[in-house]
PDB file of C-alpha atoms in Angstrom:
ATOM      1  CA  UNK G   3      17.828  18.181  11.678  1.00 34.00           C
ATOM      2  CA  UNK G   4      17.115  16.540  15.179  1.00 35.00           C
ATOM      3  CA  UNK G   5      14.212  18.001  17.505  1.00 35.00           C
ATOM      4  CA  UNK G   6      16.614  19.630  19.692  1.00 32.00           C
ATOM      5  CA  UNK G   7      14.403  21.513  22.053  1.00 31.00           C
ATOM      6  CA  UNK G   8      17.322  23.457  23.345  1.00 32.00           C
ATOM      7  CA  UNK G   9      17.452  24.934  19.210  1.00 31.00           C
ATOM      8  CA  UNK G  10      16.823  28.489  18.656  1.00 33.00           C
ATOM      9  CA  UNK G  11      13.072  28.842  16.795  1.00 35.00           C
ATOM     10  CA  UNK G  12      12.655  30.691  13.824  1.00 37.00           C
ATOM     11  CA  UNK G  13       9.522  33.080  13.739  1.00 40.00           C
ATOM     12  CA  UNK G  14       7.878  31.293  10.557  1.00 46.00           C
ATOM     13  CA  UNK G  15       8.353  27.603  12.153  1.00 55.00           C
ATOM     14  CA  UNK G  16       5.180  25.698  12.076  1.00 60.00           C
ATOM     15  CA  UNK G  17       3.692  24.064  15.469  1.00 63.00           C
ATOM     16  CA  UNK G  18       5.382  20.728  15.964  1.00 58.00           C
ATOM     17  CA  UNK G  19       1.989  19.377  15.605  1.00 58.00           C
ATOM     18  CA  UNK G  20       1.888  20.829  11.842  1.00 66.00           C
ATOM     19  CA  UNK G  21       5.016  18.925  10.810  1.00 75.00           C
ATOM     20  CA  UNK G  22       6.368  15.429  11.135  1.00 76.00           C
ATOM     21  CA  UNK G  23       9.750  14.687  13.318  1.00 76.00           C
ATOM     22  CA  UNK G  24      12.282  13.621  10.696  1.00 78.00           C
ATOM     23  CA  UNK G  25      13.155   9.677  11.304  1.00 75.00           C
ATOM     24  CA  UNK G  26      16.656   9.486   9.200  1.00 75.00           C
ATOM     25  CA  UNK G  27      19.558   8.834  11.490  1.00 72.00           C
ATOM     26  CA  UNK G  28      17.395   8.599  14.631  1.00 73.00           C
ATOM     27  CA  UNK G  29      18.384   5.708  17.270  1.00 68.00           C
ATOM     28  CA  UNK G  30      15.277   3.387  17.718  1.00 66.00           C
ATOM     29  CA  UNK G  31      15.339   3.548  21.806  1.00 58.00           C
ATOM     30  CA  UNK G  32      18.637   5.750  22.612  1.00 62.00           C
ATOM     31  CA  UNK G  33      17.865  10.011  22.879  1.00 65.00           C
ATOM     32  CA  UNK G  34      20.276  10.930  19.898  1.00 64.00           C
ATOM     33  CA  UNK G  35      20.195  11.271  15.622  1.00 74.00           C
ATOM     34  CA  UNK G  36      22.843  10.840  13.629  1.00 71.00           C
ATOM     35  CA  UNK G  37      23.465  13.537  10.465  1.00 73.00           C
ATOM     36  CA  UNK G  38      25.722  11.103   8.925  1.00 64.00           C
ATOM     37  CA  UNK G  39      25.722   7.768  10.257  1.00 60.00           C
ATOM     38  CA  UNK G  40      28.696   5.648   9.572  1.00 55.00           C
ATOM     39  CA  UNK G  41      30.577   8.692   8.442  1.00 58.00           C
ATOM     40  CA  UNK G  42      33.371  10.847   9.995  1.00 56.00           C
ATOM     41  CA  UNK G  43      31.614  13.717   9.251  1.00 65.00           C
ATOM     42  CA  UNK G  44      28.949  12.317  11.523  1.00 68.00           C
ATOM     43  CA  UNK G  45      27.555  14.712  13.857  1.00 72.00           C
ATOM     44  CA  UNK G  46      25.343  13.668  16.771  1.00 70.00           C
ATOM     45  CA  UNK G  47      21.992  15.378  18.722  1.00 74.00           C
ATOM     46  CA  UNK G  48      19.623  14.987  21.449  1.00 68.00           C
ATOM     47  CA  UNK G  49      16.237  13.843  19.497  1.00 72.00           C
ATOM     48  CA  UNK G  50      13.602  11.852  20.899  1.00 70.00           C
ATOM     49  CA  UNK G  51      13.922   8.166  20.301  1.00 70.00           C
ATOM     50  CA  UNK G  52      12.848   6.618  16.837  1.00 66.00           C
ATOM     51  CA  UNK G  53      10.213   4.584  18.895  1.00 64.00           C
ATOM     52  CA  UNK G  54       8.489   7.532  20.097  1.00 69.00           C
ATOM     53  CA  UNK G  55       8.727   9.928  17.528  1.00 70.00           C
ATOM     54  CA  UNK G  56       7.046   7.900  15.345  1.00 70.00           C
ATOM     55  CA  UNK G  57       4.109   7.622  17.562  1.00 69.00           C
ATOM     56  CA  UNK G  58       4.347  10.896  17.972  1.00 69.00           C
ATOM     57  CA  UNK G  59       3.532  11.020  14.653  1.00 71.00           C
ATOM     58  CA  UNK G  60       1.157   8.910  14.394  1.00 68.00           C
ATOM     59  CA  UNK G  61      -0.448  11.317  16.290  1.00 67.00           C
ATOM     60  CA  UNK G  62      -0.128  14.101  14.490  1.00 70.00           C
ATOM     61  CA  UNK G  63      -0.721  12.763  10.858  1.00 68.00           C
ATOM     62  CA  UNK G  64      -4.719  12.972  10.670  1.00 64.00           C
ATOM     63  CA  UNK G  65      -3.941  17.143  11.401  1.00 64.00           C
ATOM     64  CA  UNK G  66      -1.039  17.600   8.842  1.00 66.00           C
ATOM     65  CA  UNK G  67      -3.439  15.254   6.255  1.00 60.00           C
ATOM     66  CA  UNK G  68      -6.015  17.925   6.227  1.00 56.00           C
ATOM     67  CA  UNK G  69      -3.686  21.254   7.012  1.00 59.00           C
ATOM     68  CA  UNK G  70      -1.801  20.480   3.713  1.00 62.00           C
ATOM     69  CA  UNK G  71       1.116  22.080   6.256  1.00 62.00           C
ATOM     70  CA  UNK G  72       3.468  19.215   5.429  1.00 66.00           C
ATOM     71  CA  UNK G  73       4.864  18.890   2.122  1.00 66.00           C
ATOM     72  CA  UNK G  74       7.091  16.261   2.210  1.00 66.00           C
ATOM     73  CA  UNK G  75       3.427  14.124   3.720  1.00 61.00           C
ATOM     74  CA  UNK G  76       3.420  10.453   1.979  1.00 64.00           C
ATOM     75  CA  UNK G  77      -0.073   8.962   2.874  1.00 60.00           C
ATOM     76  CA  UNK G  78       1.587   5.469   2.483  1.00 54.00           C
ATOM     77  CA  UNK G  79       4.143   5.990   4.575  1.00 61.00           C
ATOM     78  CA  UNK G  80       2.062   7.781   7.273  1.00 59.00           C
ATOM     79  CA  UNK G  81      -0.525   4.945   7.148  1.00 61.00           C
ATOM     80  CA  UNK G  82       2.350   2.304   7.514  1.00 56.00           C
ATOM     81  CA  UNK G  83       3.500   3.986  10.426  1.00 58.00           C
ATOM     82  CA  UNK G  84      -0.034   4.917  11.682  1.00 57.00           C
ATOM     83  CA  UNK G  85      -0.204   0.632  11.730  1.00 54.00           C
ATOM     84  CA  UNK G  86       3.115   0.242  13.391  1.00 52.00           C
ATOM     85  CA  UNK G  87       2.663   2.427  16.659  1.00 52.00           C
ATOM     86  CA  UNK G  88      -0.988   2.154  17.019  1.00 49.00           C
ATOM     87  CA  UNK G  89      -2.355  -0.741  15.632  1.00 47.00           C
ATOM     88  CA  UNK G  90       0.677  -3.190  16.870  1.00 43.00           C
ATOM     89  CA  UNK G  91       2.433  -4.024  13.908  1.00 41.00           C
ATOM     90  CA  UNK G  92       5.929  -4.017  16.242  1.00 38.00           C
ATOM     91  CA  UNK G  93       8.212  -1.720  17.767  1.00 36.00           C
ATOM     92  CA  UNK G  94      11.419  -1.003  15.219  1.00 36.00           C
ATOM     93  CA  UNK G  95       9.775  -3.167  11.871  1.00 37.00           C
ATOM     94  CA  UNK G  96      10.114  -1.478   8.604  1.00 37.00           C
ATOM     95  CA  UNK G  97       7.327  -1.386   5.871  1.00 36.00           C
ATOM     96  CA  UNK G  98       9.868  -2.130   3.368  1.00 37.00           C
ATOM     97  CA  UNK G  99      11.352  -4.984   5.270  1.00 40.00           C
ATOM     98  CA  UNK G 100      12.161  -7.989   3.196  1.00 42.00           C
ATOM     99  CA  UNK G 101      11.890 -11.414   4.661  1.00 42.00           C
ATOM    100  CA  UNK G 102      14.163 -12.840   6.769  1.00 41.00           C
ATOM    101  CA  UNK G 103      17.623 -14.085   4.655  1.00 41.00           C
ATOM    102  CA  UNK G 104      17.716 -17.244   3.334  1.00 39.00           C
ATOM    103  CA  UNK G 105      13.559 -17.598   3.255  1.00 44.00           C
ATOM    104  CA  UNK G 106      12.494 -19.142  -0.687  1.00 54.00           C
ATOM    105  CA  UNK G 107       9.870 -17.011  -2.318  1.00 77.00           C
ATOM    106  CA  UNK G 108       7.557 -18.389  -5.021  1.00 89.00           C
ATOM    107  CA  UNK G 109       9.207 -18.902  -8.557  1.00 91.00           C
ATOM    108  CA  UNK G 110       7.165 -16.335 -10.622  1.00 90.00           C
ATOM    109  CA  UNK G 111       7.416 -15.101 -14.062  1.00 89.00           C
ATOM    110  CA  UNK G 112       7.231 -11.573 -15.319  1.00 87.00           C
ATOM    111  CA  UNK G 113       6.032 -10.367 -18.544  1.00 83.00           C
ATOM    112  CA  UNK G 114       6.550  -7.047 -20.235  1.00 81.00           C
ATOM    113  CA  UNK G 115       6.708  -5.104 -23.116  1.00 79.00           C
ATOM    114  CA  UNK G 116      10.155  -3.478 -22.408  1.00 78.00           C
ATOM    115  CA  UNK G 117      12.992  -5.501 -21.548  1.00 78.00           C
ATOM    116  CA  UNK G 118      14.987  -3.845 -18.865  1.00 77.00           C
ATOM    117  CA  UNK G 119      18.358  -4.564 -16.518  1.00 81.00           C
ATOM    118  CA  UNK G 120      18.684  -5.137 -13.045  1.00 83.00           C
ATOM    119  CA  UNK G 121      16.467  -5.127 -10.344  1.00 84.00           C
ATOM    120  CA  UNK G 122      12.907  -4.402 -10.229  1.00 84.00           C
ATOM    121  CA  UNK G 123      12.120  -0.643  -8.582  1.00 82.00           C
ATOM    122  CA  UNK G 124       9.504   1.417  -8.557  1.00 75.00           C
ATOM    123  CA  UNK G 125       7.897   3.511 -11.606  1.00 66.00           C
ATOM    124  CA  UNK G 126       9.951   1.417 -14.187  1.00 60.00           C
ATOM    125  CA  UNK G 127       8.104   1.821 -17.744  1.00 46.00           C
ATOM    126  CA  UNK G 128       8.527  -1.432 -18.566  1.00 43.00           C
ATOM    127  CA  UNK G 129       6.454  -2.531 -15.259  1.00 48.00           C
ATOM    128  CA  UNK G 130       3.747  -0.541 -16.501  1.00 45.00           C
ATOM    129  CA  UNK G 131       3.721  -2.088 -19.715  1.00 43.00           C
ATOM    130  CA  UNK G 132       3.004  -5.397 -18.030  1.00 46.00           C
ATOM    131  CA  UNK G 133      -0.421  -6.883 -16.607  1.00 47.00           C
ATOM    132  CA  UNK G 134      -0.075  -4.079 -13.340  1.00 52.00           C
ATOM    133  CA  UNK G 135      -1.787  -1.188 -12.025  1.00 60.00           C
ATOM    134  CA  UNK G 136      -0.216   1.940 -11.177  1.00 75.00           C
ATOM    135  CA  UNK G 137       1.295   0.261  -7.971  1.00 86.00           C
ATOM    136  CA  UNK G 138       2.730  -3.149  -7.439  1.00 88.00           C
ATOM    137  CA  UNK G 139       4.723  -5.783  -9.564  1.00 89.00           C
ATOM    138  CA  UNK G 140       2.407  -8.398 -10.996  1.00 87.00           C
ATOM    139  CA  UNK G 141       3.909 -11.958 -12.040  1.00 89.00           C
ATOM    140  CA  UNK G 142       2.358 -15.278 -13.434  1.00 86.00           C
ATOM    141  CA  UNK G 143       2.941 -19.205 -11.886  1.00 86.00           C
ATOM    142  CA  UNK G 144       3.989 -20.162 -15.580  1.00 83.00           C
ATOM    143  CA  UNK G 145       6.246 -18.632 -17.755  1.00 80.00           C
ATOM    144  CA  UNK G 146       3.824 -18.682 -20.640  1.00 77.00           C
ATOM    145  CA  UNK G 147       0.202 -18.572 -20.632  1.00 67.00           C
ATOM    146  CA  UNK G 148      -2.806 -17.150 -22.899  1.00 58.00           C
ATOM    147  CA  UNK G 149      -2.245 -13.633 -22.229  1.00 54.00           C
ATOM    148  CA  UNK G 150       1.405 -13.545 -23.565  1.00 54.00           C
ATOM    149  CA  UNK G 151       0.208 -11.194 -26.910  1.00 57.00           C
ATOM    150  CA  UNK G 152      -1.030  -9.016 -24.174  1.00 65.00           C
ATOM    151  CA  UNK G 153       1.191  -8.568 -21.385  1.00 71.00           C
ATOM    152  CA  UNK G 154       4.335  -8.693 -23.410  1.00 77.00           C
ATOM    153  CA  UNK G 155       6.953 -11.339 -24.783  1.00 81.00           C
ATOM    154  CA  UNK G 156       9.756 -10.790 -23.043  1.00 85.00           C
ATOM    155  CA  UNK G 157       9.879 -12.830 -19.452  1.00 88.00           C
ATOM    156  CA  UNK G 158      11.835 -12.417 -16.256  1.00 89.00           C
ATOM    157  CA  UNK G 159      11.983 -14.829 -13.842  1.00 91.00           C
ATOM    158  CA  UNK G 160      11.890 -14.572 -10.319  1.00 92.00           C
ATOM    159  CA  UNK G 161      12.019 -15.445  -6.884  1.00 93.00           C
ATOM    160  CA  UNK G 162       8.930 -13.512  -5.198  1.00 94.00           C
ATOM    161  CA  UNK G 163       7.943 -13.424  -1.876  1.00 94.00           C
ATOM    162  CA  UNK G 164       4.481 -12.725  -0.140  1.00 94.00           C
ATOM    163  CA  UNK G 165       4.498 -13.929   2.956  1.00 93.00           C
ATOM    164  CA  UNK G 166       1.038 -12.657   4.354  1.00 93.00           C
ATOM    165  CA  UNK G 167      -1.068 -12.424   1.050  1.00 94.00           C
ATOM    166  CA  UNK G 168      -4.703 -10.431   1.737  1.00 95.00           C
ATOM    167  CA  UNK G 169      -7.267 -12.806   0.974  1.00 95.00           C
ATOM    168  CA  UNK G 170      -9.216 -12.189  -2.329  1.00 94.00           C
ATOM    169  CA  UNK G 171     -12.960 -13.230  -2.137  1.00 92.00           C
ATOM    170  CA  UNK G 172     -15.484 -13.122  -4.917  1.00 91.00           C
ATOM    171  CA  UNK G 173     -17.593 -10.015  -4.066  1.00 92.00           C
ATOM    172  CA  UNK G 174     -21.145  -9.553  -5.579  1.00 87.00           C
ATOM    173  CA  UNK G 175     -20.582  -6.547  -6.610  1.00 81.00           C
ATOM    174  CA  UNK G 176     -22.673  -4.463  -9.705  1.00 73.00           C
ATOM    175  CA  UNK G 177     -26.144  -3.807 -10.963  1.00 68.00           C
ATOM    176  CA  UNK G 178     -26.244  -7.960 -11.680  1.00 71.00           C
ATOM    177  CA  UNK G 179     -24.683  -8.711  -8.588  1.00 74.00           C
ATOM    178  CA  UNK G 180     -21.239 -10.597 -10.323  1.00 81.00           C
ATOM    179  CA  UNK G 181     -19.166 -12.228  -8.611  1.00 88.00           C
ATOM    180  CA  UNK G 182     -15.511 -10.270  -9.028  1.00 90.00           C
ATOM    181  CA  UNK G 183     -12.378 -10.629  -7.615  1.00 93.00           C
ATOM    182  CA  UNK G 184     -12.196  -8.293  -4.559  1.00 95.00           C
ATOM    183  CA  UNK G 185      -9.919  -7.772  -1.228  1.00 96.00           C
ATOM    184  CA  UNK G 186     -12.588  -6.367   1.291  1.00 96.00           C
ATOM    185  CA  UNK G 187     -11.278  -4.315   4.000  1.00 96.00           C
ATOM    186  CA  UNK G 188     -12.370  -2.161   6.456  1.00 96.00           C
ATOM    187  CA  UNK G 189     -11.679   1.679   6.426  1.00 95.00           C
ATOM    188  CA  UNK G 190     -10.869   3.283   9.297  1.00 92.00           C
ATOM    189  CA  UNK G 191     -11.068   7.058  10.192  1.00 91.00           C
ATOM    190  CA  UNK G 192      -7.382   8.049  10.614  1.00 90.00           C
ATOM    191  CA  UNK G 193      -6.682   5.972   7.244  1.00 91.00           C
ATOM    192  CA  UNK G 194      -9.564   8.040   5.267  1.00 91.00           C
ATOM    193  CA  UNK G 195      -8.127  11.051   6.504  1.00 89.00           C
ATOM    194  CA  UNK G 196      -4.529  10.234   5.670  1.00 88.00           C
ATOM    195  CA  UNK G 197      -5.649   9.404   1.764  1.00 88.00           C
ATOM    196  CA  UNK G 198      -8.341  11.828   2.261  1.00 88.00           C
ATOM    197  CA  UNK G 199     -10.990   9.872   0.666  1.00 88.00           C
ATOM    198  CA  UNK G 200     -14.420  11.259  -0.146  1.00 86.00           C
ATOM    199  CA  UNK G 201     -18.367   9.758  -0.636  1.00 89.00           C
ATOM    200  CA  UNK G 202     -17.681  10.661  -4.595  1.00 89.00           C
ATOM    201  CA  UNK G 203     -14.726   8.239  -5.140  1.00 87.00           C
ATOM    202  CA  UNK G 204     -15.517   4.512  -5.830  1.00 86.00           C
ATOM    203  CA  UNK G 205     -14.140   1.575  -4.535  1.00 91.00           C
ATOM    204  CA  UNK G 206     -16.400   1.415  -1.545  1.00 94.00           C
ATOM    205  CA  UNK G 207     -19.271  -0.117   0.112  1.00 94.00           C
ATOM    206  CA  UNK G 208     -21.424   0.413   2.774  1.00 95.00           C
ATOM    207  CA  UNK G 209     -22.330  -2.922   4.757  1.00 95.00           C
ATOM    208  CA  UNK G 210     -22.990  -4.266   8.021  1.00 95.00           C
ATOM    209  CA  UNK G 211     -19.390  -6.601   8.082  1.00 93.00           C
ATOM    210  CA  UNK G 212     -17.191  -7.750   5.671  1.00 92.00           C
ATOM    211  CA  UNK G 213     -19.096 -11.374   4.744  1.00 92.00           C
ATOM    212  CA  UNK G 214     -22.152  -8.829   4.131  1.00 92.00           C
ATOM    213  CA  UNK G 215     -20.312  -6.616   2.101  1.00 92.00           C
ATOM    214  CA  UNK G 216     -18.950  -9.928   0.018  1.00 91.00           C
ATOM    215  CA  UNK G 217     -22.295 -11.376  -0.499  1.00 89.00           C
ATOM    216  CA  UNK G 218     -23.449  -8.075  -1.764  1.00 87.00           C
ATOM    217  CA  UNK G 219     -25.663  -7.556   1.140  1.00 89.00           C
ATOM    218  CA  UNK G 220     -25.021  -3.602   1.225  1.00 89.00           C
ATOM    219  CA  UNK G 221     -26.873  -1.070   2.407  1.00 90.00           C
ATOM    220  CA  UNK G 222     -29.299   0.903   0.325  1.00 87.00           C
ATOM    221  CA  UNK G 223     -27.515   4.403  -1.272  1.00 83.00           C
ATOM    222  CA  UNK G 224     -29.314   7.325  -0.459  1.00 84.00           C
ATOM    223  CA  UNK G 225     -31.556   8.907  -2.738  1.00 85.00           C
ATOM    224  CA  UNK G 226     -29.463  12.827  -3.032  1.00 91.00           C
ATOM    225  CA  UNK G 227     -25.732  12.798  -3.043  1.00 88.00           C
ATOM    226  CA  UNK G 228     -25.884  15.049   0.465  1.00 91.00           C
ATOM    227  CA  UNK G 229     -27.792  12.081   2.268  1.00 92.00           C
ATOM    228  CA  UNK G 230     -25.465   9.514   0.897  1.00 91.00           C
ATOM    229  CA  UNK G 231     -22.381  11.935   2.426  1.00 91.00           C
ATOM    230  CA  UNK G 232     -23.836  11.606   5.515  1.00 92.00           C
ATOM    231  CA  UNK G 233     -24.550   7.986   5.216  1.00 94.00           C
ATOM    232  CA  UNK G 234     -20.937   7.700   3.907  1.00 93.00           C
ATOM    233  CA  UNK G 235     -19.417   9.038   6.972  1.00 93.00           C
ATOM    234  CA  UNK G 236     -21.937   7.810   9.363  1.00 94.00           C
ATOM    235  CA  UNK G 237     -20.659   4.290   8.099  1.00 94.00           C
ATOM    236  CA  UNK G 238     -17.169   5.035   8.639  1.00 93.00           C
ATOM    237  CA  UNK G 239     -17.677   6.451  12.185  1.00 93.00           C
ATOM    238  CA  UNK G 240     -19.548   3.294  12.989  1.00 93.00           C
ATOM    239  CA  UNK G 241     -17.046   0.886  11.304  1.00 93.00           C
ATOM    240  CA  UNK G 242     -19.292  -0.130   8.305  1.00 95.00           C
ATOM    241  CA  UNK G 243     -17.472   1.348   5.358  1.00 96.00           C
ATOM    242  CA  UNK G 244     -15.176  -1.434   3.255  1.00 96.00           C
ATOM    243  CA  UNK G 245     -13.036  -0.534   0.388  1.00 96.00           C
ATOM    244  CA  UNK G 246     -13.125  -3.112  -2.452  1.00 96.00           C
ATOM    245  CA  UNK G 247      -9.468  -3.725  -3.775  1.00 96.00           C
ATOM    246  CA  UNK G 248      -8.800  -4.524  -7.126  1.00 93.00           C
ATOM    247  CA  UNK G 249      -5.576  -6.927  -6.831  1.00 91.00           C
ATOM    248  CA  UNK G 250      -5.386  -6.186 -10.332  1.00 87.00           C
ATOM    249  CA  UNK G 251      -5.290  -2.656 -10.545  1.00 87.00           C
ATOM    250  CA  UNK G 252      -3.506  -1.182  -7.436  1.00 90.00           C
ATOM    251  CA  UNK G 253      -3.237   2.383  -6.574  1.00 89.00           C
ATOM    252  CA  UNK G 254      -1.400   3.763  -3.982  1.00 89.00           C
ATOM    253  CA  UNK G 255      -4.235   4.067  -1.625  1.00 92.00           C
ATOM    254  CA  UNK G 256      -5.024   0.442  -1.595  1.00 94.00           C
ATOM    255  CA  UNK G 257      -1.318  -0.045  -1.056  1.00 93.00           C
ATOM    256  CA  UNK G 258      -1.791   1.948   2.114  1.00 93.00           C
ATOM    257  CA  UNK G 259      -4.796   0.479   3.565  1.00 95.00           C
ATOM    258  CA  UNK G 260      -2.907  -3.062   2.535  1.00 95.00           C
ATOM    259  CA  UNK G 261       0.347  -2.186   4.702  1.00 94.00           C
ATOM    260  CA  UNK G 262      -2.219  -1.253   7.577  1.00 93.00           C
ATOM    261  CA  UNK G 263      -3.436  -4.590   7.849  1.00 93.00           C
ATOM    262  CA  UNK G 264      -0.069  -6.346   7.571  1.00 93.00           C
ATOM    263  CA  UNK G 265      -0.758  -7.605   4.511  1.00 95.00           C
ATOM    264  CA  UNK G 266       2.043  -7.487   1.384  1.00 94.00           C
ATOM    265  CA  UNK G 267       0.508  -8.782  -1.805  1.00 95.00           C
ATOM    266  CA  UNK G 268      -1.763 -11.204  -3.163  1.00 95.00           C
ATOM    267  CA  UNK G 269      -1.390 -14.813  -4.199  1.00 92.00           C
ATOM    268  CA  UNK G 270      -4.706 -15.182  -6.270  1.00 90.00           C
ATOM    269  CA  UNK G 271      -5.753 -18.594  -7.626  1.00 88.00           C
ATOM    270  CA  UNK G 272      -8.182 -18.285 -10.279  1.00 85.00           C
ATOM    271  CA  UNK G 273     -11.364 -20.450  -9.251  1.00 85.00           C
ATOM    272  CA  UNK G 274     -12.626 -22.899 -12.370  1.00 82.00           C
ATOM    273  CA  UNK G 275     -15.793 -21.655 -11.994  1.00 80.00           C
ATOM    274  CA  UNK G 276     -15.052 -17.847 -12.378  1.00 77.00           C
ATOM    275  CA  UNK G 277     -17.233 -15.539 -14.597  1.00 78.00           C
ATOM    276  CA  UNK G 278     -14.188 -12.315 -14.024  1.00 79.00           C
ATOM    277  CA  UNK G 279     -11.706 -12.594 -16.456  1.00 79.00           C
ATOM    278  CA  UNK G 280      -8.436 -11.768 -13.821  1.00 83.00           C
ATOM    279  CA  UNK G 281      -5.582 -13.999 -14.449  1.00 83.00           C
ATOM    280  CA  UNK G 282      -4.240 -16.232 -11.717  1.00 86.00           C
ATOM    281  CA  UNK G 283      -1.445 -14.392 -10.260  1.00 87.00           C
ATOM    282  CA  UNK G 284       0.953 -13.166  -7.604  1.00 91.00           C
ATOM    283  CA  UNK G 285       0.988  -9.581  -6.479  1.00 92.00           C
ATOM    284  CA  UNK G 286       4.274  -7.945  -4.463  1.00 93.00           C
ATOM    285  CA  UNK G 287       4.073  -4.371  -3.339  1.00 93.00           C
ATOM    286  CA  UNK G 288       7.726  -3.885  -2.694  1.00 92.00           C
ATOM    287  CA  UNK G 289      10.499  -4.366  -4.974  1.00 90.00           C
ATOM    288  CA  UNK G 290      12.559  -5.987  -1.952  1.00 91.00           C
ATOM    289  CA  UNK G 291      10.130  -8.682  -1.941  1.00 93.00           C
ATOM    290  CA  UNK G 292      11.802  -9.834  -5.639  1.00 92.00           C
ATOM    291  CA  UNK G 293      14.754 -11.848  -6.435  1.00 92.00           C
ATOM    292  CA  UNK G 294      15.313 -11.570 -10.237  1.00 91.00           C
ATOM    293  CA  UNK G 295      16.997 -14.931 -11.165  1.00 91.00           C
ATOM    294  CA  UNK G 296      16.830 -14.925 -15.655  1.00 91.00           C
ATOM    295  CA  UNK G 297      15.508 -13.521 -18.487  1.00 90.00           C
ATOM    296  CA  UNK G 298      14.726 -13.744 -22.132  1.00 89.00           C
ATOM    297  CA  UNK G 299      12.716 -12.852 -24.774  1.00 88.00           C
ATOM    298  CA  UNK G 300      10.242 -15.430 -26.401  1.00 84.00           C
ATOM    299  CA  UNK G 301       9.698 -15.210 -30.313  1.00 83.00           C
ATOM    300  CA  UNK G 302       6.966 -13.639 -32.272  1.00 78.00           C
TER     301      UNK G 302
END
């Protein structure tokens, strides 16, 4: 439905500033939304245009995070858009976008457990059976490598493509200070409200800037879980609070905070010298990002 002001309002509709402006069917910089675009049953509206209703909300998507008033809220999409209208990530780009036709992605090799059909989409079994976190599709350089008992014998091949990969550094993280596999990024307030993150989750450090927070240079935790809350936020007011990403195991928070910074997926190159045990690999967080080009299944 469009956000017709001149639409009679029901007595139990929320504030506008409680729900989000749908964004299906809406021009990007024309006054109208389409019901049914392309169809003859198409019928057309007065709405605001697709350019500012999504700053709009932007806007509003810290107060519906912590209401709870929207149910259809998706942090990941909210934080995309958050990164679109207010951090510049471009007027009219999608989060989904694939690159631009015709553009060669990195021939990449996908093991699993489970063979399966067709394209590669979201919540599949058989991706979960693979090397992968909750979120993301995980492939290999080489179509067979040690880890082939583990991550499953049957291989798809692909065309993947990560065209702004988030750099992975090795963070000294842990009571011995090793060196692991981390992306560090910063946390920002409207983000931690969107995936309402709290001081008792981990995943986060406290540090002065991001080469600090690699070299393990963070600040000292609090002695009582109430001062380290306030030291928690007082870090992310102040722009000291990093979340460490595991490229390995992505959930859909660190798919979020990824998006915000333009980033989609990781291209990770295993140094020789390593002491974590993380395969080299490529990371995509979007299934259009993956052209499936063969398959089969190797022996026992």
């Amino acid at each position: 439905m469009a956000d017709n002001k001149l639409a009679p309002q029901s007595k139990n509709k929320l504030p506008w500033y409680e729900q989000a402006l749908p964004m299906e069917g809406r021009a990007t910089f024309l006054p109208f939304q389409d019901t049914m675009p392309g169809s003859v049953m198409n019928q057309r509206s007065f709405a605001l245009p697709g350019v500012v209703a999504g700053a709009v909300n932007a806007i509003t998507a810290p107060g519906r995070a912590y209401s709870g008033s929207d149910p259809t809220f998706n942090p990941e999409e909210e934080a995309a858009n958050f990164a679109m209208n207010v951090m510049g990530g471009g007027i009219g780009a999608s989060r989904a976008a694939p690159p631009p036709a015709g553009s060669l992605g990195m021939n990449a090799f996908h093991r699993t457990g489970i063979p399966f059909e067709g394209a590669f989409e979201r919540n599949r079994p058989q991706s979960q059976a693979s090397f992968s976190g909750p979120e993301g599709f995980y492939f290999s350089r080489h179509s067979k490598d040690p880890t082939t008992g583990v991550f499953g014998r049957h291989v798809i091949q692909a065309d993947v493509k990560v065209t702004k990969p988030a750099p992975v550094s090795q963070v000294f993280i842990g009571p011995g200070n090793i060196p692991t596999p981390r992306a560090v990024l910063p946390v920002t307030p409207v983000w931690a409200a969107l995936n309402k993150i709290d001081p008792a989750q981990g995943g986060y450090v406290i540090a002065d800037s991001a080469a600090d927070a690699i070299a393990g240079k963070k600040a000292p935790r609090s002695n009582t879980y109430a001062e380290y809350e306030q030291q928690f936020y007082t870090a992310l007011i102040n722009k000291k609070l990093f979340k460490l990403v595991n490229p390995e195991v992505l959930e859909p928070s660190d798919v979020s905070l990824l998006k915000l910074y333009g980033y989609d997926g990781f291209e990770y190159k295993r140094p020789q010298n390593a002491t974590s045990s993380m395969p080299s690999q490529i990371v995509a967080l979007d299934p259009e990002q993956i052209v499936r080009k063969a398959a089969w299944t190797e022996p026992r």
